[in-house]
mmCIF file of N, CA and C in Angstrom:
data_model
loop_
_atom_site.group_PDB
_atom_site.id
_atom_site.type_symbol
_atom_site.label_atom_id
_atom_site.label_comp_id
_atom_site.label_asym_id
_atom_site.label_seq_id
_atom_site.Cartn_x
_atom_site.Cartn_y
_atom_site.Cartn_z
ATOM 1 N N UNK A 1 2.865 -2.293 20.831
ATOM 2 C CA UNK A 1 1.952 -2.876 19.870
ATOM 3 C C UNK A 1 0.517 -2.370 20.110
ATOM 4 N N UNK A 2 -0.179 -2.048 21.172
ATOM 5 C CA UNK A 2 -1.264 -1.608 21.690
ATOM 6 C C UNK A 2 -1.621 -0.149 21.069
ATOM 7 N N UNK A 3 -0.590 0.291 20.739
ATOM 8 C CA UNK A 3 -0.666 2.113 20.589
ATOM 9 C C UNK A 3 -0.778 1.615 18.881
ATOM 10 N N UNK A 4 0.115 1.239 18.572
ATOM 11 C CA UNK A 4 0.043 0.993 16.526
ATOM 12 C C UNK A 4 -1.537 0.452 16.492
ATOM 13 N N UNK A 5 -2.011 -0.703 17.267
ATOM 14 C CA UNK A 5 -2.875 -1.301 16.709
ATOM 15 C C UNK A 5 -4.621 -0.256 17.355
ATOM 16 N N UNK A 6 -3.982 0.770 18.355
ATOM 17 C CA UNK A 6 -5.260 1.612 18.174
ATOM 18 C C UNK A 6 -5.250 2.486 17.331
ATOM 19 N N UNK A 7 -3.765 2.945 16.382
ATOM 20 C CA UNK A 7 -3.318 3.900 16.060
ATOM 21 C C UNK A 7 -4.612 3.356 14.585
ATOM 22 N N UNK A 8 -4.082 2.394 13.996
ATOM 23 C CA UNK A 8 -4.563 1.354 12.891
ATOM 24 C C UNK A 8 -6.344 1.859 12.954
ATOM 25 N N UNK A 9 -6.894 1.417 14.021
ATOM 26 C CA UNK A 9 -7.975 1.305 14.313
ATOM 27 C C UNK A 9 -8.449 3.266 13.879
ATOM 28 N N UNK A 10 -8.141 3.903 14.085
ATOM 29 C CA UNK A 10 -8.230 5.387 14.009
ATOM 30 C C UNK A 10 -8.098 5.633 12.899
ATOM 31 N N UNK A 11 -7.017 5.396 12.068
ATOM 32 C CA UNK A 11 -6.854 5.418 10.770
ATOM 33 C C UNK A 11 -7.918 5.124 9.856
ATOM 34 N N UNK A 12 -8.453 3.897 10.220
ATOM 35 C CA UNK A 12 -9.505 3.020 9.274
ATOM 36 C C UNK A 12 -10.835 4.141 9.731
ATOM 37 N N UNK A 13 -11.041 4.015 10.794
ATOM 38 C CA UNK A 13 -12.307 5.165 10.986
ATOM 39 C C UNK A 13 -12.653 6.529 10.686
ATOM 40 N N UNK A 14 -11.672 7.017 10.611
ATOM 41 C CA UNK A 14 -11.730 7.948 9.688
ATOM 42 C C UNK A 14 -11.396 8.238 8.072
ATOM 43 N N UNK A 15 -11.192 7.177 7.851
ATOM 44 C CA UNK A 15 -10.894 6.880 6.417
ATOM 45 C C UNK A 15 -12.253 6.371 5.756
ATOM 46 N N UNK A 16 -12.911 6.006 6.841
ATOM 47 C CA UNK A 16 -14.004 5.026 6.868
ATOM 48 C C UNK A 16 -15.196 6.207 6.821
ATOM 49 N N UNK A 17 -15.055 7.063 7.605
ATOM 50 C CA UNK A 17 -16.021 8.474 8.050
ATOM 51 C C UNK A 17 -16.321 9.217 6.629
ATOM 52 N N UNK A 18 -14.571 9.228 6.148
ATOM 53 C CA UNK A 18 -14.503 10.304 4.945
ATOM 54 C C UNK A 18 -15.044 9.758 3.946
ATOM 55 N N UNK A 19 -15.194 8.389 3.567
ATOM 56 C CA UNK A 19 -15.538 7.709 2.200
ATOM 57 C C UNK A 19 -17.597 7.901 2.380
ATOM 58 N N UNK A 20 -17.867 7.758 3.617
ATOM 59 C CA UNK A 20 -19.134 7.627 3.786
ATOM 60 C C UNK A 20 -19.535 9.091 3.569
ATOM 61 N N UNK A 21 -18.824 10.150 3.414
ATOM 62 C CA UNK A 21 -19.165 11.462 3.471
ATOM 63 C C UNK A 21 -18.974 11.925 1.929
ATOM 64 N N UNK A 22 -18.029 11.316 1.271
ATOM 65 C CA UNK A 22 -17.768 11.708 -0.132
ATOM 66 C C UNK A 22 -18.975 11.172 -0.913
ATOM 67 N N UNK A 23 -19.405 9.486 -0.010
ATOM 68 C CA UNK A 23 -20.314 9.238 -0.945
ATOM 69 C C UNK A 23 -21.732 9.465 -0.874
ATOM 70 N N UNK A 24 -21.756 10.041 -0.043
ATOM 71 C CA UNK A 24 -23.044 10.515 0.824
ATOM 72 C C UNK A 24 -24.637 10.493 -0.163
ATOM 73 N N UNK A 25 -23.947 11.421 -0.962
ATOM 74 C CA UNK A 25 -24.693 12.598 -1.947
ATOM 75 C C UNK A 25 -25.229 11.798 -3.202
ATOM 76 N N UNK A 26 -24.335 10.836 -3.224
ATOM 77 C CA UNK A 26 -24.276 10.172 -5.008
ATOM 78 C C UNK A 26 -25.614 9.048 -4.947
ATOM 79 N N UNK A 27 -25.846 8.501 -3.925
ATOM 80 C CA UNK A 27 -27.142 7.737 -4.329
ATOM 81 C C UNK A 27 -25.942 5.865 -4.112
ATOM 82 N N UNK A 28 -24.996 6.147 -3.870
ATOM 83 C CA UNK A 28 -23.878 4.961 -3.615
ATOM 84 C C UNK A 28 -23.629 4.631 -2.631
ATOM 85 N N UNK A 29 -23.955 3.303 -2.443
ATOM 86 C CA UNK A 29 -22.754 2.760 -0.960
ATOM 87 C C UNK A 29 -21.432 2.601 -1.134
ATOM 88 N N UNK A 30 -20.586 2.785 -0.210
ATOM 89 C CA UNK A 30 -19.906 2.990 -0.245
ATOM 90 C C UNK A 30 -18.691 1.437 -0.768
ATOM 91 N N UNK A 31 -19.632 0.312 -0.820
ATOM 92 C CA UNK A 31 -19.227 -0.472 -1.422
ATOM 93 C C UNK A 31 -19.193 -0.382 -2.861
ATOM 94 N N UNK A 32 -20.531 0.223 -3.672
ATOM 95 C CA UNK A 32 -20.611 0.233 -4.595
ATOM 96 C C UNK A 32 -19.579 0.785 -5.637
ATOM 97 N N UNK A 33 -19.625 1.762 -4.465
ATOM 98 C CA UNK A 33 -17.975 2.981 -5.277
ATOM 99 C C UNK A 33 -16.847 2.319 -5.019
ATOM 100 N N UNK A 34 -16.716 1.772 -4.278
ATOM 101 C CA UNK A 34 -15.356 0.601 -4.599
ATOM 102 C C UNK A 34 -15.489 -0.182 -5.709
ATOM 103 N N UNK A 35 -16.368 -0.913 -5.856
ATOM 104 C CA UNK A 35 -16.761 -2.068 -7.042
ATOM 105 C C UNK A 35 -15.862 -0.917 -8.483
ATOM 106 N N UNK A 36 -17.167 -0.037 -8.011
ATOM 107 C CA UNK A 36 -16.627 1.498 -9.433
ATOM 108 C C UNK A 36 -15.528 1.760 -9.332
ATOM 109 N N UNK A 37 -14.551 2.172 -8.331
ATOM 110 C CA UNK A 37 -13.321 2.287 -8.722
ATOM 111 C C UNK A 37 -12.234 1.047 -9.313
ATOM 112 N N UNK A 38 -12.382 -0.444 -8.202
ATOM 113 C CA UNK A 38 -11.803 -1.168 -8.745
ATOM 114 C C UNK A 38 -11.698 -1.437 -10.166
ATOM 115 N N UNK A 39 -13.353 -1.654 -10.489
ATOM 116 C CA UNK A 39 -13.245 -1.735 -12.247
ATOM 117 C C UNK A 39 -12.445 -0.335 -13.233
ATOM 118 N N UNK A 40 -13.091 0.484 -12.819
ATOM 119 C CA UNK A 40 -11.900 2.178 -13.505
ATOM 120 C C UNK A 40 -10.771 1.409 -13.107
ATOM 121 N N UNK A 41 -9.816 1.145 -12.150
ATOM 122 C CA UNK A 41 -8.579 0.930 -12.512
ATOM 123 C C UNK A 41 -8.316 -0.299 -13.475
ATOM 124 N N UNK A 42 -9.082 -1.078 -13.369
ATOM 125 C CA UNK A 42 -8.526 -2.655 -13.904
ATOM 126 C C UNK A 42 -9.121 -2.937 -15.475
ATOM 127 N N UNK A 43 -10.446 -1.567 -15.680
ATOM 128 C CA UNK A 43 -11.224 -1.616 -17.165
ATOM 129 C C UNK A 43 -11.968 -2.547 -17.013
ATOM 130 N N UNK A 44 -11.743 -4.016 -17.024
ATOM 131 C CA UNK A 44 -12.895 -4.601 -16.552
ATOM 132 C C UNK A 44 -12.539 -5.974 -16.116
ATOM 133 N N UNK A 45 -13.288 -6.699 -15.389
ATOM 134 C CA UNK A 45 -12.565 -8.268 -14.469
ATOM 135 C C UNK A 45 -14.181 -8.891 -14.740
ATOM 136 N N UNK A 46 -13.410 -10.391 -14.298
ATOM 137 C CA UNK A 46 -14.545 -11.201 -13.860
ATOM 138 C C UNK A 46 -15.235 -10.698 -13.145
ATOM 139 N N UNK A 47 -16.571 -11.920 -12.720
ATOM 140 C CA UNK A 47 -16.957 -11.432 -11.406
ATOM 141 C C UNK A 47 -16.480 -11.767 -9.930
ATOM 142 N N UNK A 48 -15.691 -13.501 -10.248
ATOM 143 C CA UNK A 48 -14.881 -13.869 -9.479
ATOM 144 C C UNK A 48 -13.886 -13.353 -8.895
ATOM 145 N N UNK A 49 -13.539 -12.289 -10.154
ATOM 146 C CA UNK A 49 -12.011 -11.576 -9.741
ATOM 147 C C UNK A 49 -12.381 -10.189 -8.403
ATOM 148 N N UNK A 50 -13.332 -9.534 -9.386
ATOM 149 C CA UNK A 50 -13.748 -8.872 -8.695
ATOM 150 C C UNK A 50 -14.547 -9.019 -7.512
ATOM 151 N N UNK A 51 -15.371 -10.118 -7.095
ATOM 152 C CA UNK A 51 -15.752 -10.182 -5.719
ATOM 153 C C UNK A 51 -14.099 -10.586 -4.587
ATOM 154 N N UNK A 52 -13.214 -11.104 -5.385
ATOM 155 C CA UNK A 52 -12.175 -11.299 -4.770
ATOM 156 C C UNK A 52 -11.662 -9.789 -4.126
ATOM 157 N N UNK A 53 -11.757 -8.942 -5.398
ATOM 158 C CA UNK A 53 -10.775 -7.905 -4.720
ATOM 159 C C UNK A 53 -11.877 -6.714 -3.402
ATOM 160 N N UNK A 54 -12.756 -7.548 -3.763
ATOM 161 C CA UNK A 54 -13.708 -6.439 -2.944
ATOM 162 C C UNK A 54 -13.823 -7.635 -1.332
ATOM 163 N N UNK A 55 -13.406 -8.510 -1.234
ATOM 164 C CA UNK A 55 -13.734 -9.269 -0.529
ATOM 165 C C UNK A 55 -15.237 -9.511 -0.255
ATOM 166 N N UNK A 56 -15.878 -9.856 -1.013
ATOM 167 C CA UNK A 56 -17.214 -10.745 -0.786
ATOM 168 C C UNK A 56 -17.138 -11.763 -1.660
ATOM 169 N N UNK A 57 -18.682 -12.389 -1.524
ATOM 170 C CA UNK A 57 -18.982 -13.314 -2.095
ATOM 171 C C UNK A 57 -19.568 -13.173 -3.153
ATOM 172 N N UNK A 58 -19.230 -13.777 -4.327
ATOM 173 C CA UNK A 58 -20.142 -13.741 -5.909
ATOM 174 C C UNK A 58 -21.483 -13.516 -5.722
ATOM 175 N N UNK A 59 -22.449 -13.972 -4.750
ATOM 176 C CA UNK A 59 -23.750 -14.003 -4.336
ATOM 177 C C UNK A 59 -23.963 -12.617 -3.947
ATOM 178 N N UNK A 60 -23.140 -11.940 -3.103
ATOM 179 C CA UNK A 60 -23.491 -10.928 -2.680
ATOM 180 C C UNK A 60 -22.906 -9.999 -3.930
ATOM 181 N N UNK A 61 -21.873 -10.152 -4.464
ATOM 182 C CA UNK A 61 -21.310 -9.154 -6.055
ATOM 183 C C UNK A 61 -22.592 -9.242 -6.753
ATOM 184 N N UNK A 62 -23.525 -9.971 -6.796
ATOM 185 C CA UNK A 62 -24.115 -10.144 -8.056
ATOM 186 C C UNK A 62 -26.103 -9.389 -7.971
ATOM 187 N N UNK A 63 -25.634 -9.052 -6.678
ATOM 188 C CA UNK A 63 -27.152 -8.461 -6.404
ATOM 189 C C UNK A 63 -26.211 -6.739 -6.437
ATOM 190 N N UNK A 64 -25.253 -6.202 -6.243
ATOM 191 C CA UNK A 64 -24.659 -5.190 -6.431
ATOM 192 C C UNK A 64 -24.092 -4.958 -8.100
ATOM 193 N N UNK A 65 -24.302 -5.928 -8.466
ATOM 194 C CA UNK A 65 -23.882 -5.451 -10.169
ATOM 195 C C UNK A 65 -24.867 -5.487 -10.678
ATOM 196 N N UNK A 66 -26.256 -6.041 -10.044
ATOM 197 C CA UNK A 66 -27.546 -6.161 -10.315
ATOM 198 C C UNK A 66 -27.842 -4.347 -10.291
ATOM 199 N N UNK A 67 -27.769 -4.096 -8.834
ATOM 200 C CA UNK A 67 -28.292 -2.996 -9.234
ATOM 201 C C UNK A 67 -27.268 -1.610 -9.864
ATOM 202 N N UNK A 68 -26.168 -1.659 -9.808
ATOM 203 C CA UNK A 68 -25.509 -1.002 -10.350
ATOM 204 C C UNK A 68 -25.435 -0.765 -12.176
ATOM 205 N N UNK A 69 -25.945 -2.063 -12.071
ATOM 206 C CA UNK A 69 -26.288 -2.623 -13.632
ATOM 207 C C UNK A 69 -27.937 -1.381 -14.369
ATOM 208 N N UNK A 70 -28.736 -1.514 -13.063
ATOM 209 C CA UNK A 70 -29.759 -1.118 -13.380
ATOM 210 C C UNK A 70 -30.037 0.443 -13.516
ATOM 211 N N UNK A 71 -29.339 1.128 -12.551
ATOM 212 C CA UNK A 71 -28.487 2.261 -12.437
ATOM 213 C C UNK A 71 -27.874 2.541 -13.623
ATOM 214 N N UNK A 72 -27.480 1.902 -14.544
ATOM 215 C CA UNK A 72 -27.097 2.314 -15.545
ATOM 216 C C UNK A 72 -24.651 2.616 -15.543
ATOM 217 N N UNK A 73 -24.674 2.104 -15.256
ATOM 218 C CA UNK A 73 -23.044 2.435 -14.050
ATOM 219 C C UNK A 73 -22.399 1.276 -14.682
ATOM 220 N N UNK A 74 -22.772 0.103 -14.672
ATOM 221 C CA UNK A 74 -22.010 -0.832 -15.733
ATOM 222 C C UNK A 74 -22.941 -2.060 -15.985
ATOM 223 N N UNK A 75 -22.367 -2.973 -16.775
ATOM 224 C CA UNK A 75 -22.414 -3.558 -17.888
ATOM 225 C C UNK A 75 -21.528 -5.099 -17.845
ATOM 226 N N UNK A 76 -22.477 -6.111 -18.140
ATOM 227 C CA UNK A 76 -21.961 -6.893 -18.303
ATOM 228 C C UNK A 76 -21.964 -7.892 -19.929
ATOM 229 N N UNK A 77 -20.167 -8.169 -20.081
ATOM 230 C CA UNK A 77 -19.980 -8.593 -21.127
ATOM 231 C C UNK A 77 -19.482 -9.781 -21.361
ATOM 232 N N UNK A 78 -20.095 -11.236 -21.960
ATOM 233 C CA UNK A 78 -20.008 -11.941 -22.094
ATOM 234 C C UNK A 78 -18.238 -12.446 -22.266
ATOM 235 N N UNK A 79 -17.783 -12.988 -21.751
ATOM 236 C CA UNK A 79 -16.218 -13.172 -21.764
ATOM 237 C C UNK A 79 -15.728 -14.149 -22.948
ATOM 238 N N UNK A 80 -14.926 -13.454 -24.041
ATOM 239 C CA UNK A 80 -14.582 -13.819 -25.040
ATOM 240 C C UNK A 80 -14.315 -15.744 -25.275
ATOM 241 N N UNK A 81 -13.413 -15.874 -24.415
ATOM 242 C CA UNK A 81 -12.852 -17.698 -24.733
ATOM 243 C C UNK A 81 -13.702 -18.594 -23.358
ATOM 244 N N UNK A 82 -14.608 -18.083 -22.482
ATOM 245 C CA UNK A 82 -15.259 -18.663 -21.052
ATOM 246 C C UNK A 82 -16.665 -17.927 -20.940
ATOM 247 N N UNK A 83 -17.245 -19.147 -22.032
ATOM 248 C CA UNK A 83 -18.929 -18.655 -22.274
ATOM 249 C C UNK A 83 -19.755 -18.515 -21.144
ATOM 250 N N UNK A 84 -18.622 -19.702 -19.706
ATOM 251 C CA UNK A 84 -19.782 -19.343 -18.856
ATOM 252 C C UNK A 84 -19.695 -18.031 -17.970
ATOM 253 N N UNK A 85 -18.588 -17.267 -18.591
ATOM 254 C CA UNK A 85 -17.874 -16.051 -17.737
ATOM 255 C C UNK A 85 -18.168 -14.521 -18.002
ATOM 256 N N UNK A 86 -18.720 -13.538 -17.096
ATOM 257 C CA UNK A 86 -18.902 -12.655 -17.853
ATOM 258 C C UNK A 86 -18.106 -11.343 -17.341
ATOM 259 N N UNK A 87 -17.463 -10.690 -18.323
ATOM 260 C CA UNK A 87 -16.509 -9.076 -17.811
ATOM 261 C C UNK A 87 -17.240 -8.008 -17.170
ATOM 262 N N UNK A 88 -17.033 -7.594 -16.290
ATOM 263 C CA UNK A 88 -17.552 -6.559 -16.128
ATOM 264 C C UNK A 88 -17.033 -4.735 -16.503
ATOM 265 N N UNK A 89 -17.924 -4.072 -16.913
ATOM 266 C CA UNK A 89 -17.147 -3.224 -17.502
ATOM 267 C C UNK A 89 -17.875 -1.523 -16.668
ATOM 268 N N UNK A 90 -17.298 -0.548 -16.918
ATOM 269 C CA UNK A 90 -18.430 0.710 -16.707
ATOM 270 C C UNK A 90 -19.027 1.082 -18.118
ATOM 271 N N UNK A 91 -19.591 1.768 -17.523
ATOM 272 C CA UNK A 91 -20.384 2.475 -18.743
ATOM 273 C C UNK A 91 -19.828 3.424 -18.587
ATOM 274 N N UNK A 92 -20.125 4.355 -20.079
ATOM 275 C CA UNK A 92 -20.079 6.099 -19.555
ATOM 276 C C UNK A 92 -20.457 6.786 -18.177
ATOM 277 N N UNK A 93 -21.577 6.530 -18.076
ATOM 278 C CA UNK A 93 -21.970 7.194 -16.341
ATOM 279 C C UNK A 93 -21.139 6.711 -15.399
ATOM 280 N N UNK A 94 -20.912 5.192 -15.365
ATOM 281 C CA UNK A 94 -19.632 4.511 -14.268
ATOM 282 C C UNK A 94 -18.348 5.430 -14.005
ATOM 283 N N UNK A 95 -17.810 5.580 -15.695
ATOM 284 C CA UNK A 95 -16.752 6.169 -15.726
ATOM 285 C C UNK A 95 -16.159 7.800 -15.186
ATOM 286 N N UNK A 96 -17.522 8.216 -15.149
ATOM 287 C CA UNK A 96 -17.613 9.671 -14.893
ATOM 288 C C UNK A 96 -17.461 9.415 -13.363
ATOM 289 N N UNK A 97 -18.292 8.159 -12.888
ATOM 290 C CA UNK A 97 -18.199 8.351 -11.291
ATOM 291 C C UNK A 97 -16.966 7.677 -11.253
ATOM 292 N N UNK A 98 -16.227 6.920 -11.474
ATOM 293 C CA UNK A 98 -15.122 6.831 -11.177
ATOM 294 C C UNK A 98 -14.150 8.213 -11.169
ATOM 295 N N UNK A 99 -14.114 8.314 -12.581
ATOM 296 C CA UNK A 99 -13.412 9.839 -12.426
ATOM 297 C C UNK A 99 -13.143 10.893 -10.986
ATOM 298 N N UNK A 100 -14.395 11.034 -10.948
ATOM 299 C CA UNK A 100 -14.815 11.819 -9.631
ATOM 300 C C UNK A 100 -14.480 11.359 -8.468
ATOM 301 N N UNK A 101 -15.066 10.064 -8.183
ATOM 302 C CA UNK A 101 -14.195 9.704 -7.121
ATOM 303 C C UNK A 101 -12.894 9.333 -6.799
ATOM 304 N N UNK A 102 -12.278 9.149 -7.907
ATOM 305 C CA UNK A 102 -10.279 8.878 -7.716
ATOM 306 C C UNK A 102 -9.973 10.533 -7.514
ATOM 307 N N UNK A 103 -10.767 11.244 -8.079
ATOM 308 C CA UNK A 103 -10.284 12.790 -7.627
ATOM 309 C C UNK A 103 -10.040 13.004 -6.399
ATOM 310 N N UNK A 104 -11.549 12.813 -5.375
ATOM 311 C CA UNK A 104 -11.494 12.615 -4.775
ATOM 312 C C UNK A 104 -10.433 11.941 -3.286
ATOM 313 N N UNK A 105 -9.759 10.689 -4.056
ATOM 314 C CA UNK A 105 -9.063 9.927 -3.245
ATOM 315 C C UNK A 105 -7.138 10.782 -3.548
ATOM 316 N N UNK A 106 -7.438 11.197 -4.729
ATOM 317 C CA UNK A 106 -6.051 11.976 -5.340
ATOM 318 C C UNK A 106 -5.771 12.731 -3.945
ATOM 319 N N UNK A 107 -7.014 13.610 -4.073
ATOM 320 C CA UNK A 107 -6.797 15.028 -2.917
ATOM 321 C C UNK A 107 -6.676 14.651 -1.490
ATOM 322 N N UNK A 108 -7.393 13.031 -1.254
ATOM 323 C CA UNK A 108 -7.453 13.114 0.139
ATOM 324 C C UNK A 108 -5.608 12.215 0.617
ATOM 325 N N UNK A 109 -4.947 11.638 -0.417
ATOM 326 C CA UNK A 109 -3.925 11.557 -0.579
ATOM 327 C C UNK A 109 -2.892 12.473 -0.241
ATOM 328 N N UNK A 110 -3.064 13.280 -1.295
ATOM 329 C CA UNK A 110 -2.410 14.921 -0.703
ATOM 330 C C UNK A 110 -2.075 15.430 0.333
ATOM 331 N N UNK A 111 -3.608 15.530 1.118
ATOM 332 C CA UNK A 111 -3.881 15.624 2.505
ATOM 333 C C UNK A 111 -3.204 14.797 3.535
ATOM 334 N N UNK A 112 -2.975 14.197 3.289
ATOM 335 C CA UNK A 112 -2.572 12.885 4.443
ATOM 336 C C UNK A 112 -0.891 13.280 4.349
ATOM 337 N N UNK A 113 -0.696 13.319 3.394
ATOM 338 C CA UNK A 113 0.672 13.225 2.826
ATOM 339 C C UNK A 113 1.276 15.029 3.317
ATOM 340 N N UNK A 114 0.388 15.824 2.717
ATOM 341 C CA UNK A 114 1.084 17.017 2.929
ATOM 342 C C UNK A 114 2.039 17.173 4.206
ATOM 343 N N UNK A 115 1.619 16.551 5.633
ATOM 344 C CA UNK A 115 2.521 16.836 6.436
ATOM 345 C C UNK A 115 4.093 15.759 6.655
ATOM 346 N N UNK A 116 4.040 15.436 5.415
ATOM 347 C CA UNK A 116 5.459 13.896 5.605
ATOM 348 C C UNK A 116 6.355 15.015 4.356
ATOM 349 N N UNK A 117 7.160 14.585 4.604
ATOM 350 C CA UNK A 117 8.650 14.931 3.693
ATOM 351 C C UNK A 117 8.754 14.379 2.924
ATOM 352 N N UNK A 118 9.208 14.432 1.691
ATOM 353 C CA UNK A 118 9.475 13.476 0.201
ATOM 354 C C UNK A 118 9.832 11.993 0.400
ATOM 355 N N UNK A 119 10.878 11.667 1.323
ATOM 356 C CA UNK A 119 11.060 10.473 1.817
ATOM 357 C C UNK A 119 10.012 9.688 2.654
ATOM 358 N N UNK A 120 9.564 10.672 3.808
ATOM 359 C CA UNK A 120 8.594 10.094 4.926
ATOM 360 C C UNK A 120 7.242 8.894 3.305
ATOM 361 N N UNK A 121 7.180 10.309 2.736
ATOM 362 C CA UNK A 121 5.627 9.887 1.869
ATOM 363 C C UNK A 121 6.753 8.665 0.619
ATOM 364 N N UNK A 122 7.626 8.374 0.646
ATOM 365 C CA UNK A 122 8.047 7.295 -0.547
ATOM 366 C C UNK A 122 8.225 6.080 0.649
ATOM 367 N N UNK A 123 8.339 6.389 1.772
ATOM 368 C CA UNK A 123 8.806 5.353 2.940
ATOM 369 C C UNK A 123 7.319 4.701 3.021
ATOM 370 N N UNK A 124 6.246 5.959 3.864
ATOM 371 C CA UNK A 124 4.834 5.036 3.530
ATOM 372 C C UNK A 124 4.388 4.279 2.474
ATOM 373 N N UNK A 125 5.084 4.802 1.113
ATOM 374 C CA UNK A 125 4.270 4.085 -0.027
ATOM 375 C C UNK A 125 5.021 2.675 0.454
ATOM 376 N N UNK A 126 6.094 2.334 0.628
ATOM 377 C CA UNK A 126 6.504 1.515 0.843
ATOM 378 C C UNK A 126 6.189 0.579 1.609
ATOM 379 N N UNK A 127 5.851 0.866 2.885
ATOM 380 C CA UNK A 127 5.412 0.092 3.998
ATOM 381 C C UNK A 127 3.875 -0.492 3.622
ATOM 382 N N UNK A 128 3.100 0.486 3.496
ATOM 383 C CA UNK A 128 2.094 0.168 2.488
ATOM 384 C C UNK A 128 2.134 -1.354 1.232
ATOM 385 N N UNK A 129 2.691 -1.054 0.783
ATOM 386 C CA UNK A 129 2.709 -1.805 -0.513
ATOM 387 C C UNK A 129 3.156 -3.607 0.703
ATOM 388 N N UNK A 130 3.506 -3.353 1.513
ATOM 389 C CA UNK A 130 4.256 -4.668 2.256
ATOM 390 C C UNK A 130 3.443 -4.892 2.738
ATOM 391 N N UNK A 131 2.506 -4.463 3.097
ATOM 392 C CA UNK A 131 1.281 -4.455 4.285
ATOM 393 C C UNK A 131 0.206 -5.114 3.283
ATOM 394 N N UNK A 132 0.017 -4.318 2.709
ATOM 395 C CA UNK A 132 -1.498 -4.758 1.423
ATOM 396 C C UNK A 132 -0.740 -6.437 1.282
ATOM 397 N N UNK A 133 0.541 -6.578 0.697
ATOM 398 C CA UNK A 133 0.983 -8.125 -0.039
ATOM 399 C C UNK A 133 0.900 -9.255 1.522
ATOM 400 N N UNK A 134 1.072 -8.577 2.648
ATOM 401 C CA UNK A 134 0.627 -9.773 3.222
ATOM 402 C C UNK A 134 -0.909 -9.739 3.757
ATOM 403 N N UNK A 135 -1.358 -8.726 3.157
ATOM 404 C CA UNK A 135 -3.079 -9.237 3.578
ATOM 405 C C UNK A 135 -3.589 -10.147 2.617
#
């Protein structure tokens, strides 16, 4: 258990290294580009939902959609049937950085993967997917 859980620890740090390096350049923390990708995949969530999936707090989501907002990156839209609720969405510019960065995560996918076998890489997706549902 000692070797997996430094193994774990290695994993995250350099996963952790590479995201801080992709985002280096863009003027983004590296939270921010999460916020941006989560919304690109989901189109657009609460803010509840979304501080959920980012794990923070609405307080802290809301000074980051503040400025992401101001940035021009997204947009908030009054939520159709929950007046006191609002969607969050990208904008064009959001979307472009999303774009870019799932490219990004496509290739570094690849990478990781290139040295596993068709099974090895359907076995990780697997273990994966079990791992994320009990976090």
């Amino acid at each position: 258990m000692k070797q997996l859980t430094q193994q774990i620890i290695e994993f995250y740090e350099k996963l952790s290294s590479w995201e801080h390096a992709v985002v280096k350049g863009s003027e983004l923390s590296p939270g921010q580009i999460h916020a941006i990708e989560i919304i690109g995949h989901e189109q657009s969530l609460r803010m509840k939902e979304l501080a959920e999936k980012l794990g923070i707090t609405t307080g802290s989501l809301t000074v980051m959609v503040d400025k992401l907002e101001q940035k021009g990156l997204l947009r908030r839209q009054p939520h159709e049937s929950d007046r006191r609720s609002y969607l969050i969405e990208l904008t064009a510019a959001g979307r472009e950085h999303f774009v870019s960065h799932h490219e990004y995560h496509l290739q570094l996918t690849e990478e990781i993967t290139s040295v596993l076998t068709p099974q090895e890489t359907s076995a990780l997706g697997e273990i994966l997917a079990k791992l994320i549902k009990q976090m």
